[in-house]
Each structure stands twice: as structure tokens, then as C-alpha cells.
JSON list of C-alpha atoms in Angstrom, two decimals:
[
{"chain": "A", "resi": 266, "resn": "UNK", "atom": "CA", "xyz": [156.75, 19.94, 64.13]},
{"chain": "A", "resi": 267, "resn": "UNK", "atom": "CA", "xyz": [156.67, 16.94, 61.81]},
{"chain": "A", "resi": 268, "resn": "UNK", "atom": "CA", "xyz": [158.70, 14.82, 64.23]},
{"chain": "A", "resi": 269, "resn": "UNK", "atom": "CA", "xyz": [156.45, 15.80, 67.12]},
{"chain": "A", "resi": 270, "resn": "UNK", "atom": "CA", "xyz": [153.29, 14.94, 65.20]},
{"chain": "A", "resi": 271, "resn": "UNK", "atom": "CA", "xyz": [154.78, 11.62, 64.08]},
{"chain": "A", "resi": 272, "resn": "UNK", "atom": "CA", "xyz": [155.67, 10.76, 67.69]},
{"chain": "A", "resi": 273, "resn": "UNK", "atom": "CA", "xyz": [152.16, 11.64, 68.86]},
{"chain": "A", "resi": 274, "resn": "UNK", "atom": "CA", "xyz": [150.54, 9.61, 66.08]},
{"chain": "A", "resi": 275, "resn": "UNK", "atom": "CA", "xyz": [152.68, 6.57, 66.87]},
{"chain": "A", "resi": 276, "resn": "UNK", "atom": "CA", "xyz": [152.00, 6.91, 70.61]},
{"chain": "A", "resi": 277, "resn": "UNK", "atom": "CA", "xyz": [148.26, 6.99, 70.00]},
{"chain": "A", "resi": 278, "resn": "UNK", "atom": "CA", "xyz": [148.47, 4.06, 67.55]},
{"chain": "A", "resi": 279, "resn": "UNK", "atom": "CA", "xyz": [150.18, 1.93, 70.22]},
{"chain": "A", "resi": 280, "resn": "UNK", "atom": "CA", "xyz": [147.62, 3.16, 72.75]},
{"chain": "A", "resi": 281, "resn": "UNK", "atom": "CA", "xyz": [144.85, 1.81, 70.51]},
{"chain": "A", "resi": 282, "resn": "UNK", "atom": "CA", "xyz": [146.33, -1.65, 71.00]},
{"chain": "A", "resi": 283, "resn": "UNK", "atom": "CA", "xyz": [147.28, -1.63, 74.66]},
{"chain": "A", "resi": 284, "resn": "UNK", "atom": "CA", "xyz": [145.20, 0.96, 76.56]},
{"chain": "A", "resi": 285, "resn": "UNK", "atom": "CA", "xyz": [141.51, 1.02, 77.33]},
{"chain": "A", "resi": 286, "resn": "UNK", "atom": "CA", "xyz": [140.59, 4.19, 79.20]},
{"chain": "A", "resi": 287, "resn": "UNK", "atom": "CA", "xyz": [136.91, 5.08, 79.46]},
{"chain": "A", "resi": 288, "resn": "UNK", "atom": "CA", "xyz": [135.94, 8.11, 77.40]},
{"chain": "A", "resi": 289, "resn": "UNK", "atom": "CA", "xyz": [139.13, 8.21, 75.31]},
{"chain": "A", "resi": 290, "resn": "UNK", "atom": "CA", "xyz": [138.89, 7.52, 71.60]},
{"chain": "A", "resi": 291, "resn": "UNK", "atom": "CA", "xyz": [142.44, 6.57, 70.63]},
{"chain": "A", "resi": 292, "resn": "UNK", "atom": "CA", "xyz": [141.43, 5.75, 67.06]},
{"chain": "A", "resi": 293, "resn": "UNK", "atom": "CA", "xyz": [140.07, 9.26, 66.51]},
{"chain": "A", "resi": 294, "resn": "UNK", "atom": "CA", "xyz": [143.12, 10.79, 68.21]},
{"chain": "A", "resi": 295, "resn": "UNK", "atom": "CA", "xyz": [145.41, 8.80, 65.92]},
{"chain": "A", "resi": 296, "resn": "UNK", "atom": "CA", "xyz": [143.48, 9.91, 62.85]},
{"chain": "A", "resi": 297, "resn": "UNK", "atom": "CA", "xyz": [143.57, 13.54, 63.99]},
{"chain": "A", "resi": 298, "resn": "UNK", "atom": "CA", "xyz": [147.34, 13.40, 64.41]},
{"chain": "A", "resi": 299, "resn": "UNK", "atom": "CA", "xyz": [147.87, 11.68, 61.06]},
{"chain": "A", "resi": 300, "resn": "UNK", "atom": "CA", "xyz": [145.83, 14.38, 59.32]},
{"chain": "A", "resi": 301, "resn": "UNK", "atom": "CA", "xyz": [147.85, 17.08, 61.08]},
{"chain": "A", "resi": 302, "resn": "UNK", "atom": "CA", "xyz": [151.09, 15.27, 60.17]},
{"chain": "A", "resi": 303, "resn": "UNK", "atom": "CA", "xyz": [150.06, 15.08, 56.52]},
{"chain": "A", "resi": 304, "resn": "UNK", "atom": "CA", "xyz": [149.36, 18.84, 56.50]},
{"chain": "A", "resi": 305, "resn": "UNK", "atom": "CA", "xyz": [152.69, 19.60, 58.21]},
{"chain": "A", "resi": 306, "resn": "UNK", "atom": "CA", "xyz": [154.58, 17.42, 55.72]},
{"chain": "A", "resi": 307, "resn": "UNK", "atom": "CA", "xyz": [152.85, 19.14, 52.81]},
{"chain": "A", "resi": 308, "resn": "UNK", "atom": "CA", "xyz": [153.77, 22.51, 54.29]},
{"chain": "A", "resi": 309, "resn": "UNK", "atom": "CA", "xyz": [157.39, 21.37, 54.67]},
{"chain": "A", "resi": 310, "resn": "UNK", "atom": "CA", "xyz": [157.53, 20.10, 51.08]},
{"chain": "A", "resi": 311, "resn": "UNK", "atom": "CA", "xyz": [156.04, 23.36, 49.80]},
{"chain": "A", "resi": 312, "resn": "UNK", "atom": "CA", "xyz": [158.50, 25.44, 51.76]},
{"chain": "A", "resi": 313, "resn": "UNK", "atom": "CA", "xyz": [161.69, 23.38, 51.32]},
{"chain": "A", "resi": 314, "resn": "UNK", "atom": "CA", "xyz": [161.01, 21.06, 48.41]},
{"chain": "A", "resi": 315, "resn": "UNK", "atom": "CA", "xyz": [161.24, 17.29, 48.27]},
{"chain": "A", "resi": 316, "resn": "UNK", "atom": "CA", "xyz": [164.58, 15.56, 48.77]},
{"chain": "A", "resi": 317, "resn": "UNK", "atom": "CA", "xyz": [165.42, 12.99, 46.11]},
{"chain": "A", "resi": 318, "resn": "UNK", "atom": "CA", "xyz": [167.22, 9.84, 47.17]}
]
């Protein structure tokens, strides 16, 4: 889930720069996906712990 949300956030970030479709708010879509990614990462860390390098 984290990888999927990261991919979607990066896709929408690039779309902010290069696409201009009427009625689509790429900035808001990016923010939505980053918030969801943050929640998914927190869930992962809670469930599996944090790896130390």
C-alpha cells in the first residue's frame, strides 16, 4: 500500500508540472495522496517497527 501511494503521489506531483486539464486540481490530489501515504507509513511503523540503518 505504501509503494502504491508513493507512486500515485509522485505521478500527481509530476502532473502538477506538465499537465493542465480543466477541472482537475493536481495540487490537491498530490496533497491527498501524501496525507494518505503518511498515514500508511505510520500504520506500517506501528505494526512492524522502524528499521534502523
